[in-house]
PDB file of C-alpha atoms and ligand atoms in Angstrom:
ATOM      1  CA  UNK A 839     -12.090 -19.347  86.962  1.00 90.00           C
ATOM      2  CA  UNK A 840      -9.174 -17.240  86.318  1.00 93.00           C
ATOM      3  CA  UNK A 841      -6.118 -18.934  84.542  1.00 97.00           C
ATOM      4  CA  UNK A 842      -2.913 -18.592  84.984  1.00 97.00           C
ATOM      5  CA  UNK A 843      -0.540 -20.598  82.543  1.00 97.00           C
ATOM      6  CA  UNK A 844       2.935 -21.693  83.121  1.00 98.00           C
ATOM      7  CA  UNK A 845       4.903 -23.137  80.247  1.00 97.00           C
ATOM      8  CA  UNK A 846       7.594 -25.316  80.230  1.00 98.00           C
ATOM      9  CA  UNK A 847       9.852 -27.104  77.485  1.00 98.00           C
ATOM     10  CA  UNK A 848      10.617 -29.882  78.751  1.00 98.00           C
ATOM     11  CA  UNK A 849       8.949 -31.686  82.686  1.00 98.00           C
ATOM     12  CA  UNK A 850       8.428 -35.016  84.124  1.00 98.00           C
ATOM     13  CA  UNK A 851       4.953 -34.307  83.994  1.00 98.00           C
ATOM     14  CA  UNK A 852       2.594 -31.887  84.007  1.00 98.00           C
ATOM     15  CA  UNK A 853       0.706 -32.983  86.826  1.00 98.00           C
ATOM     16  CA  UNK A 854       3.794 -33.585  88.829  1.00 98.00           C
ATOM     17  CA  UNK A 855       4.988 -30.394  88.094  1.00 98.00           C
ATOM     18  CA  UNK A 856       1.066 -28.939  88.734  1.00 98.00           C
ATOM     19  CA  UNK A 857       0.801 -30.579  92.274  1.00 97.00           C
ATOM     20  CA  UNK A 858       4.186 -28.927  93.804  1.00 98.00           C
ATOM     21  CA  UNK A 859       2.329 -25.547  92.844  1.00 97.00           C
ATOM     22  CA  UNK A 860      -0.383 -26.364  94.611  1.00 97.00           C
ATOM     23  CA  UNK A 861       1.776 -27.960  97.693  1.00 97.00           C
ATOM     24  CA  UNK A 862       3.826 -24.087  97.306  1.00 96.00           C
ATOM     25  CA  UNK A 863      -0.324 -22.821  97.652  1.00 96.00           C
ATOM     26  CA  UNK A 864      -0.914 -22.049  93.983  1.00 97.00           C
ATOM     27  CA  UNK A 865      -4.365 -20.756  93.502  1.00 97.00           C
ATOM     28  CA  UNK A 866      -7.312 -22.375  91.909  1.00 97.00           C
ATOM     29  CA  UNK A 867      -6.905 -22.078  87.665  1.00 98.00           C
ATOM     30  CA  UNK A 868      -2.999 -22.335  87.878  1.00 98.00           C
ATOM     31  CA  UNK A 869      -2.282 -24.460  85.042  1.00 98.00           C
ATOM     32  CA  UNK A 870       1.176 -26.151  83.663  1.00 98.00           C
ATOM     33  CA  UNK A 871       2.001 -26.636  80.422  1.00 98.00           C
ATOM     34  CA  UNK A 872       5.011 -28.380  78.431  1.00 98.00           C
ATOM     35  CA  UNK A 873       6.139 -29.326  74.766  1.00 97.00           C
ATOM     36  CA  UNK A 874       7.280 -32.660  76.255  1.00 97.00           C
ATOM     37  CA  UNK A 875       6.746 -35.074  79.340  1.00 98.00           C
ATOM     38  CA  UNK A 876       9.594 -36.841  79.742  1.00 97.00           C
ATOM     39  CA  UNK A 877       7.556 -39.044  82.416  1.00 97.00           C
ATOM     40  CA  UNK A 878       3.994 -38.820  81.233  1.00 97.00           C
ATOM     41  CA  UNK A 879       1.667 -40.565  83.812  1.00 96.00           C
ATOM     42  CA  UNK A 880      -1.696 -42.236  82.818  1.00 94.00           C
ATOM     43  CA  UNK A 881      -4.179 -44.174  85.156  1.00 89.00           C
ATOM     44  CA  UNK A 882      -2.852 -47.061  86.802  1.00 83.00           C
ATOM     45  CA  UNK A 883       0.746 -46.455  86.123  1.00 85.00           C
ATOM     46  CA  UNK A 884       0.499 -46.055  82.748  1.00 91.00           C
ATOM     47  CA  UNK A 885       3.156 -44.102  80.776  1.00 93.00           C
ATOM     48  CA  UNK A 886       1.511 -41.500  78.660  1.00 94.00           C
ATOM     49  CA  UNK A 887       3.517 -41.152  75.880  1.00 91.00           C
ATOM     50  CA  UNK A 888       4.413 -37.888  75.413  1.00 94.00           C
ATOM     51  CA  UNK A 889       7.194 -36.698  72.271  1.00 93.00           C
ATOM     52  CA  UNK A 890       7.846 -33.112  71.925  1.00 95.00           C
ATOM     53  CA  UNK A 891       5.146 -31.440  69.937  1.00 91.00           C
ATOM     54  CA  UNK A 892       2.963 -34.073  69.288  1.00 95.00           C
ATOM     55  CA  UNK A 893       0.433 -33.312  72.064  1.00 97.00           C
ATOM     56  CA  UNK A 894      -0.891 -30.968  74.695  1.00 98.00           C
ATOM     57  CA  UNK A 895       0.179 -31.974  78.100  1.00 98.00           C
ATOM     58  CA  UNK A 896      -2.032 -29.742  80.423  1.00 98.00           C
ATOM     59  CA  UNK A 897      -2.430 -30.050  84.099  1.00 98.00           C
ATOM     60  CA  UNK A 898      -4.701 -27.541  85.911  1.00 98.00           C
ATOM     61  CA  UNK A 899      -4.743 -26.977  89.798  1.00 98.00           C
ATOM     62  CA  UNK A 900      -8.778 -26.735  91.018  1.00 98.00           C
ATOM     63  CA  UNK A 901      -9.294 -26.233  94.519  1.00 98.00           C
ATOM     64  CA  UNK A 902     -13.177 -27.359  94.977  1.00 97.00           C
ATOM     65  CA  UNK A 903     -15.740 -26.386  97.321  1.00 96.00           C
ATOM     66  CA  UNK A 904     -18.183 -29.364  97.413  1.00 96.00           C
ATOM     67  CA  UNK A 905     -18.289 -32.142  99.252  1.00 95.00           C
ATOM     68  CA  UNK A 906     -15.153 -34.821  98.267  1.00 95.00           C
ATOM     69  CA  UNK A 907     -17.835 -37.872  97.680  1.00 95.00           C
ATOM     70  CA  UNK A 908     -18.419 -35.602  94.157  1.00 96.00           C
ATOM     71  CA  UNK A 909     -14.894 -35.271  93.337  1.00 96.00           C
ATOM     72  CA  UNK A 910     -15.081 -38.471  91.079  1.00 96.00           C
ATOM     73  CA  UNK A 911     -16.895 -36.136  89.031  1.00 97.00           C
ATOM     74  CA  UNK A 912     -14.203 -34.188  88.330  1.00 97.00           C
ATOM     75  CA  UNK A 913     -12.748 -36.490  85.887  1.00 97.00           C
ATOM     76  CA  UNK A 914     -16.462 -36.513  83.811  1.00 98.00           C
ATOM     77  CA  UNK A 915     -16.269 -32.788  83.974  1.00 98.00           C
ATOM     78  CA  UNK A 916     -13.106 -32.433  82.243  1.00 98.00           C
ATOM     79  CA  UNK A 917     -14.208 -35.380  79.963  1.00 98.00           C
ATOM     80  CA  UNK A 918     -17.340 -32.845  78.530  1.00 98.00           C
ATOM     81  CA  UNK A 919     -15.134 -30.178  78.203  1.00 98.00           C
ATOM     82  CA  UNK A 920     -12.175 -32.017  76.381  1.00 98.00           C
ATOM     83  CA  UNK A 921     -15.378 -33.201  74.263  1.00 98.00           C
ATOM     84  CA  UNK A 922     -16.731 -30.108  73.331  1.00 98.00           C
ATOM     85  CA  UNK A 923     -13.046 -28.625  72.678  1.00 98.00           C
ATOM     86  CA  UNK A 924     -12.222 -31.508  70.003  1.00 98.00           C
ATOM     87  CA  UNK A 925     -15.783 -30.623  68.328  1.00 98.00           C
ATOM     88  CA  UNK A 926     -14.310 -27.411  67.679  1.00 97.00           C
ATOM     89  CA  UNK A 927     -12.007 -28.214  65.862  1.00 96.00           C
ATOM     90  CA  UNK A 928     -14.549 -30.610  63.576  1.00 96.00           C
ATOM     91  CA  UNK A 929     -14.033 -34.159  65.740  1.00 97.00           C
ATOM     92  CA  UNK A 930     -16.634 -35.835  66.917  1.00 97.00           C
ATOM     93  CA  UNK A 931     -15.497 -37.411  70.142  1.00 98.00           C
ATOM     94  CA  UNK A 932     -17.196 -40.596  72.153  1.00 98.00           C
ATOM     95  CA  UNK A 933     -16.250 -40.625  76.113  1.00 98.00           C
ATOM     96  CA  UNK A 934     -15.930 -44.239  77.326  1.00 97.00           C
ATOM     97  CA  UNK A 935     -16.161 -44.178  81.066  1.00 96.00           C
ATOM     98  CA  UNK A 936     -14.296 -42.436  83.205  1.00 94.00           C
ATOM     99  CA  UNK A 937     -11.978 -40.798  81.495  1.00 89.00           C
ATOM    100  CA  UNK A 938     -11.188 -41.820  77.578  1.00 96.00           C
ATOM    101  CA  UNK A 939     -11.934 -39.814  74.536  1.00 98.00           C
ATOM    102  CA  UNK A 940     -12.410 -41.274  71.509  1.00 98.00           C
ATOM    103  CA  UNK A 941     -13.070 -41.217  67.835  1.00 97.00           C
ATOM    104  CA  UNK A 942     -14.414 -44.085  66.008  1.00 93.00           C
ATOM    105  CA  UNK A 943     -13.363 -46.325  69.309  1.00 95.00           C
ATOM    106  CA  UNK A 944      -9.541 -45.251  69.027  1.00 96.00           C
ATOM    107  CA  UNK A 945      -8.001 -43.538  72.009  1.00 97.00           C
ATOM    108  CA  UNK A 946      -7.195 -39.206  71.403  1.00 98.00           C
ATOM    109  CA  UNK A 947      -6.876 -38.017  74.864  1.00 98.00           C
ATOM    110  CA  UNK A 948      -6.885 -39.304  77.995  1.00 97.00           C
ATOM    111  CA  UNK A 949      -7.385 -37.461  81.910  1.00 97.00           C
ATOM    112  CA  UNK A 950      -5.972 -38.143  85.147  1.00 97.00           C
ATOM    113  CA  UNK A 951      -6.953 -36.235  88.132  1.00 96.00           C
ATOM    114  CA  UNK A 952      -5.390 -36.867  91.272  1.00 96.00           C
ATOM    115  CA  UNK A 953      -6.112 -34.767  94.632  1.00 96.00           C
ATOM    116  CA  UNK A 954      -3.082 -33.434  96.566  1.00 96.00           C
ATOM    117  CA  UNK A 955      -2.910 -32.269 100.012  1.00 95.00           C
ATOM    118  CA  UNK A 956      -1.720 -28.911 100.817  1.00 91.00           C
ATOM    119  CA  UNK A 957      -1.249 -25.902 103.145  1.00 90.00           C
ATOM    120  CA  UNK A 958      -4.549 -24.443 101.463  1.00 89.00           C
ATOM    121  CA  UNK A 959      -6.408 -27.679 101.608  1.00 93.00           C
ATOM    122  CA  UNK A 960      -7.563 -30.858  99.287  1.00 96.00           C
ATOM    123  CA  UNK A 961      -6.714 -29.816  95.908  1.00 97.00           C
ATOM    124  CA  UNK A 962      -6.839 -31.923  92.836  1.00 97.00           C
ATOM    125  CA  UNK A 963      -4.846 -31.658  90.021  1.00 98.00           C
ATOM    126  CA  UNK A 964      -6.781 -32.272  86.059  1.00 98.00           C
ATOM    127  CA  UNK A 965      -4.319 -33.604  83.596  1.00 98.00           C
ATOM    128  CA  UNK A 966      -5.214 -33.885  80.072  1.00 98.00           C
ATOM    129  CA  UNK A 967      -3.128 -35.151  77.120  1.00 98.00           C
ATOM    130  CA  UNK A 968      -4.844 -34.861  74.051  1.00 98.00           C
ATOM    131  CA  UNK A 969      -3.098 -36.162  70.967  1.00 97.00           C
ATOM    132  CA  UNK A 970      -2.090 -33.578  68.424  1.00 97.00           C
ATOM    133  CA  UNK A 971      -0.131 -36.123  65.773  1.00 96.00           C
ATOM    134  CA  UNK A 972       0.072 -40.051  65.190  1.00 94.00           C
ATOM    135  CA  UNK A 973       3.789 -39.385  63.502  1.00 91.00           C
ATOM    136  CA  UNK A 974       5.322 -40.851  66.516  1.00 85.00           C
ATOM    137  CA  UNK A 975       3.125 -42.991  67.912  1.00 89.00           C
ATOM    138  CA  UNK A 976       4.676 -46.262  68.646  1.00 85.00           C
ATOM    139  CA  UNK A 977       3.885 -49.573  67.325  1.00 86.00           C
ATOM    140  CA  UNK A 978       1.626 -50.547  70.378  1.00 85.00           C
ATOM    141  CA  UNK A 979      -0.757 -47.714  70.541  1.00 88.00           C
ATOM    142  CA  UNK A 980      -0.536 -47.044  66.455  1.00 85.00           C
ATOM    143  CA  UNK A 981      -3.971 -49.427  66.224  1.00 90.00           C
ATOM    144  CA  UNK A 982      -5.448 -47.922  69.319  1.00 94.00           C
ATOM    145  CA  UNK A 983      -4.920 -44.523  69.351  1.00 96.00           C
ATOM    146  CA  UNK A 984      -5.488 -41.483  67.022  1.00 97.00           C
ATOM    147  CA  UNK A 985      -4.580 -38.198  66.961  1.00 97.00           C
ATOM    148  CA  UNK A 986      -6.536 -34.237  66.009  1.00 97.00           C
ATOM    149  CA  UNK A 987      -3.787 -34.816  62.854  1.00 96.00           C
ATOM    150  CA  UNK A 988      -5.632 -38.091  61.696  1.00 96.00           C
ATOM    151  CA  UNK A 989      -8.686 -36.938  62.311  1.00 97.00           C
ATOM    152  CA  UNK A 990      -8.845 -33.568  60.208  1.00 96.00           C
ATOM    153  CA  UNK A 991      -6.104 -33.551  58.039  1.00 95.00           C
ATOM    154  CA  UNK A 992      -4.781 -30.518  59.876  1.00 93.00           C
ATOM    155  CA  UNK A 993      -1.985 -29.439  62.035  1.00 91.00           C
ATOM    156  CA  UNK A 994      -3.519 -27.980  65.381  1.00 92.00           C
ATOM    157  CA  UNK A 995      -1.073 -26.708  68.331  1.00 94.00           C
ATOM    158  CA  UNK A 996      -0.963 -27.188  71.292  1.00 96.00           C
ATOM    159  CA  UNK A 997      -1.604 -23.495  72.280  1.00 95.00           C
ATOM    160  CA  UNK A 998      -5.032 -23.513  69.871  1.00 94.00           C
ATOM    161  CA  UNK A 999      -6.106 -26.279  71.860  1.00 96.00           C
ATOM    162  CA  UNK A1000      -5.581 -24.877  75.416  1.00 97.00           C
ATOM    163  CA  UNK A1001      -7.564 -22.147  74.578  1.00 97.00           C
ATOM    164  CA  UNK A1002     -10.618 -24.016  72.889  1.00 97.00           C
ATOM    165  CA  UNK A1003     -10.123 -25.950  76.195  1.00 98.00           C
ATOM    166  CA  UNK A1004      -9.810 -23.623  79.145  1.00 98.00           C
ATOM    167  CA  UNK A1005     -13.144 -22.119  78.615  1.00 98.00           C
ATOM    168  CA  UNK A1006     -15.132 -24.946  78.399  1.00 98.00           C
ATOM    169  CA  UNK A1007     -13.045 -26.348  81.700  1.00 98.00           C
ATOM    170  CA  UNK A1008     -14.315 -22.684  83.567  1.00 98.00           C
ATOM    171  CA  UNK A1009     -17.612 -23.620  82.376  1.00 98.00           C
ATOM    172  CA  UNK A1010     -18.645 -27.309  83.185  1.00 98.00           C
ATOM    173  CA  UNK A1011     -16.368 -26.915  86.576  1.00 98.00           C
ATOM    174  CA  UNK A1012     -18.469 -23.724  87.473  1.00 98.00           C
ATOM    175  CA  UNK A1013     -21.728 -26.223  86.718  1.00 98.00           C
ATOM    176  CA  UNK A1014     -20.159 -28.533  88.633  1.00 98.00           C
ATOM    177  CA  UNK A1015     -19.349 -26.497  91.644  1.00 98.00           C
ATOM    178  CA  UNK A1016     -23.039 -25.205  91.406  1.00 96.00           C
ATOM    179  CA  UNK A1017     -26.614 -26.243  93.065  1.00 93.00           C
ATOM    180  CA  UNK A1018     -27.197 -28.990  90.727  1.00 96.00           C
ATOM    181  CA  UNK A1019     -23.776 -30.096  89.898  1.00 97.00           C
ATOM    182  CA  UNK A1020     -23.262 -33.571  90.199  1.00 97.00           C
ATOM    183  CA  UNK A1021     -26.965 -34.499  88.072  1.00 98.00           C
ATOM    184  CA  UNK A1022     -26.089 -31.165  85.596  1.00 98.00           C
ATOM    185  CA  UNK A1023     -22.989 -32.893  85.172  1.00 98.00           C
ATOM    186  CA  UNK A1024     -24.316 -36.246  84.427  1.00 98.00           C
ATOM    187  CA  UNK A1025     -26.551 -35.241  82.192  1.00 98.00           C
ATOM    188  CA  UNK A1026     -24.133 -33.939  80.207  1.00 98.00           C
ATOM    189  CA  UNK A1027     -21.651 -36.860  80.148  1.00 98.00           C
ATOM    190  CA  UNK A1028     -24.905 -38.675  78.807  1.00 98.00           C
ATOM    191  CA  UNK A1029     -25.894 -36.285  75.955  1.00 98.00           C
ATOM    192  CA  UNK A1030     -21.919 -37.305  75.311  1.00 98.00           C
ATOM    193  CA  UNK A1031     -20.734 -40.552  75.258  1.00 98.00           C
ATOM    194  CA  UNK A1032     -22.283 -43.994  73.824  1.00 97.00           C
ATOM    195  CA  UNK A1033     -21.395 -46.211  76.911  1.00 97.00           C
ATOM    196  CA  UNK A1034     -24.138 -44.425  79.487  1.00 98.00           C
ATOM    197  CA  UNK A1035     -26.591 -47.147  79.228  1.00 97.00           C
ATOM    198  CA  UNK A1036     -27.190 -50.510  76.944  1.00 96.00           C
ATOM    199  CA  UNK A1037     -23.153 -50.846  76.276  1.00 96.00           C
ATOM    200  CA  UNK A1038     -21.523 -54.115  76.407  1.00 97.00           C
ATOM    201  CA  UNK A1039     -18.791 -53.851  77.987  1.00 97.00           C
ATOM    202  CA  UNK A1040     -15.903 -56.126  80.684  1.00 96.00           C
ATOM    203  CA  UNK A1041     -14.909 -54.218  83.400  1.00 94.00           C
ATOM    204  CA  UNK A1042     -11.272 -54.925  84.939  1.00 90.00           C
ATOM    205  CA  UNK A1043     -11.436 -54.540  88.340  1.00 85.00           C
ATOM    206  CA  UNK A1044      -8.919 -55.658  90.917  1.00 79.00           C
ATOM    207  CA  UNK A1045      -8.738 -59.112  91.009  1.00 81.00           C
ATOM    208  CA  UNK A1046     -11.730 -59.789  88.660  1.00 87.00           C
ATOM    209  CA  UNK A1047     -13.401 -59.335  85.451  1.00 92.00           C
ATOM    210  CA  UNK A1048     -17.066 -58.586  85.234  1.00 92.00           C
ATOM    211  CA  UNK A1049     -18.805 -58.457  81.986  1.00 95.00           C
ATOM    212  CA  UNK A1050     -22.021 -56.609  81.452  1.00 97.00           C
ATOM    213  CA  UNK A1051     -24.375 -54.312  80.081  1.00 97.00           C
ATOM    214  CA  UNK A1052     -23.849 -50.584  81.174  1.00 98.00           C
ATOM    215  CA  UNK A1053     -27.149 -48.602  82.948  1.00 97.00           C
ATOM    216  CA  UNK A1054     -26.306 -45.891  83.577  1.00 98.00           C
ATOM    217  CA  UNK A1055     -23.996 -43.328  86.223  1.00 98.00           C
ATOM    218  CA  UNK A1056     -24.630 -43.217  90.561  1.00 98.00           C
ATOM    219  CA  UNK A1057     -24.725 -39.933  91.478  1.00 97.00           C
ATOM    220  CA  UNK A1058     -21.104 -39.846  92.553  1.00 97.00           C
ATOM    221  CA  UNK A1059     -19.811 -40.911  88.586  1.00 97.00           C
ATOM    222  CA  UNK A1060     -19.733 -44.597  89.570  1.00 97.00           C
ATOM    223  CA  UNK A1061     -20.537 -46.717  86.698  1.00 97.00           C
ATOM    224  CA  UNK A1062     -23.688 -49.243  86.867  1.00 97.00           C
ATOM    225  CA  UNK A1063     -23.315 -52.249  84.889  1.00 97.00           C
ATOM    226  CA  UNK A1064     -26.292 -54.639  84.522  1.00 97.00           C
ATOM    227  CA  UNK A1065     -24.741 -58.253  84.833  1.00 94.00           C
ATOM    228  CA  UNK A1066     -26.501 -61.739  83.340  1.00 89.00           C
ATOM    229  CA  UNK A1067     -27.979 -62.291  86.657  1.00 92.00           C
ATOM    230  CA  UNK A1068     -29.863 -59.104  86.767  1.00 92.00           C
ATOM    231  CA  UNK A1069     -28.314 -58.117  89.266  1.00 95.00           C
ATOM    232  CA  UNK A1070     -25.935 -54.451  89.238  1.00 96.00           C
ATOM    233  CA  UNK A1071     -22.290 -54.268  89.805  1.00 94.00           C
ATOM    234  CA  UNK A1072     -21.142 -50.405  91.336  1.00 94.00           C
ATOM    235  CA  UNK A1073     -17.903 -49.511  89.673  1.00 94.00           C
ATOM    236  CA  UNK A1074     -15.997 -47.353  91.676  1.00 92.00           C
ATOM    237  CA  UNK A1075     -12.989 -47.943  89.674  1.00 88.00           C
ATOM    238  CA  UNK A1076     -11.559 -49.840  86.862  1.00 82.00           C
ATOM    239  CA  UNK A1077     -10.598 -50.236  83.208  1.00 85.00           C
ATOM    240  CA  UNK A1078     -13.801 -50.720  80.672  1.00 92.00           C
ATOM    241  CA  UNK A1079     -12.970 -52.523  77.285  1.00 92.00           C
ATOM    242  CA  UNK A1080     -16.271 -52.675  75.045  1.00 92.00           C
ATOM    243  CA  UNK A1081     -17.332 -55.991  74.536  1.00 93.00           C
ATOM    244  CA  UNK A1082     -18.242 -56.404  70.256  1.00 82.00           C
ATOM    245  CA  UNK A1083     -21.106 -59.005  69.150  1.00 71.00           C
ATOM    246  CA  UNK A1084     -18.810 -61.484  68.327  1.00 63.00           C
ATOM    247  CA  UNK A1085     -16.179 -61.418  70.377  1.00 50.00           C
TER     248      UNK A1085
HETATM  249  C1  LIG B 848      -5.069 -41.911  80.813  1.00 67.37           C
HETATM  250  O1  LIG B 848      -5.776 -41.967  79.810  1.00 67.37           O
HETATM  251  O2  LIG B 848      -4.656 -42.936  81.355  1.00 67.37           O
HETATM  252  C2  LIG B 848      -4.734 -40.561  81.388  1.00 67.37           C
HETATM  253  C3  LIG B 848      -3.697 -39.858  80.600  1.00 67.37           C
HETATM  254  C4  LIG B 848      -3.384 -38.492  81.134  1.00 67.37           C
HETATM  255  C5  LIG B 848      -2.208 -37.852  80.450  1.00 67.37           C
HETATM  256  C6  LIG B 848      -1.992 -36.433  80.863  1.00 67.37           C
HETATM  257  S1  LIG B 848      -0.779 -35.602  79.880  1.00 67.37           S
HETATM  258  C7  LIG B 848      -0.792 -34.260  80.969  1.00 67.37           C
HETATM  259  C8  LIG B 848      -0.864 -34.835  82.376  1.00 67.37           C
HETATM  260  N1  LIG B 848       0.461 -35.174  82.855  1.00 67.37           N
HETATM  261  C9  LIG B 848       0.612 -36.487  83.030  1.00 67.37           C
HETATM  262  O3  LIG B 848       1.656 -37.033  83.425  1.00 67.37           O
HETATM  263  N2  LIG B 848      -0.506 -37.122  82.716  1.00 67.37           N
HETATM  264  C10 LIG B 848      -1.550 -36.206  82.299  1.00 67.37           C
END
């Protein structure tokens, strides 16, 4: 994939601002990024917090070629390759399913893809913010959350991050887009994150809670969780909070 990179000071949000280039017909690997989000989005109409300089807020436009029962995958894609970019930089991330990176079970960077409908076709826009400082973290994500600054010791920009992260985005979306994709994929989300398989966990879906143990992905990226009946729960979507031994 070739990238192009747009910067801006100062945008709603990147993935806003990401999906009008695609509406305009921006090309696959057109990617938005800004010092500040003045309306950061996370899943479910979250805010993503989003100060000036104390994160990358990155949005990239992919325009894929398989078939759109796959494009949950997306999401674990860009999960791996936001992985492998924080182990650069000596982190060493957990993914809890679908889309949360974390490091010793506090929150550093988060994904939202959403698909937009243009002149050119389905498109889908990746946004990642990945924490580069706790300094302004406010007091009801300061237990939950952590930052590259935490983690290290050391100041990272955003621009050192975007380009440990582009190429490993090129790379797991090209194994994505390829033959084996969706399993190649999966596998590596596995080799990745903790909650694959044998994770307690409570699953918010709408309109109910559903606590189990986790067993593994459906081909799709759906998550399996193994409930006291024995029987197995498809989640398609919803929020997963692990569930601790005593409580
Ligand atoms: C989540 O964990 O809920 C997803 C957070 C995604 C945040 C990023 S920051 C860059 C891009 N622009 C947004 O408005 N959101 C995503």
């Amino acid at each position: 994939m070739n990238f192009t990179i747009l910067r801006f000071d100062s945008v709603e949000s990147t993935n806003t601002e990401a999906a009008a280039q695609a509406r305009q017909g921006a090309a696959e690997g057109l990617c938005v990024i800004a010092e500040q989000q003045t309306s950061g989005r996370g899943r479910q109409a979250r805010t993503w917090i989003s100060e000036k300089g104390s994160g990358l807020y990155f949005s990239v436009v992919l325009r894929p070629k398989f078939d759109t029962r796959y494009f949950p995958l997306i999401t674990l894609m860009a999960g791996v390759a936001v992985h492998d970019a924080l182990e650069e930089f000596g982190i060493r991330p957990d993914i809890k399913w679908v889309n949360d990176i974390l490091v010793n079970d506090k929150k550093i960077a988060g994904i939202l893809a959403e698909t937009v409908d243009s002149p050119d076709g389905l498109a889908v826009v990746v946004g990642i913010g990945i924490n580069l400082t706790s300094r302004n973290f406010p007091d009801e994500i300061a237990e939950t959350a952590t930052s590259i600054g935490s983690e290290t010791g050391k100041t990272c920009t955003a621009d050192d991050l975007a380009e440990s992260l582009t190429p490993f985005l090129s790379y797991f979306y090209e194994i994505l887009s390829g033959p084996n994709g969706p399993a190649d994929i999966i596998a590596a989300w596995r080799r990745r994150s903790t909650y694959f398989s044998g994770k307690t966990v409570r699953v918010t879906l709408a309109g109910e809670v559903v606590e189990g143990d986790t067993d593994g992905l459906e081909e799709n990226g759906a998550l399996r969780v193994k409930i006291s009946d024995g029987s197995v729960r498809i989640v398609q979507a919803g929020d997963v909070e692990r569930v601790r031994p005593n409580g």
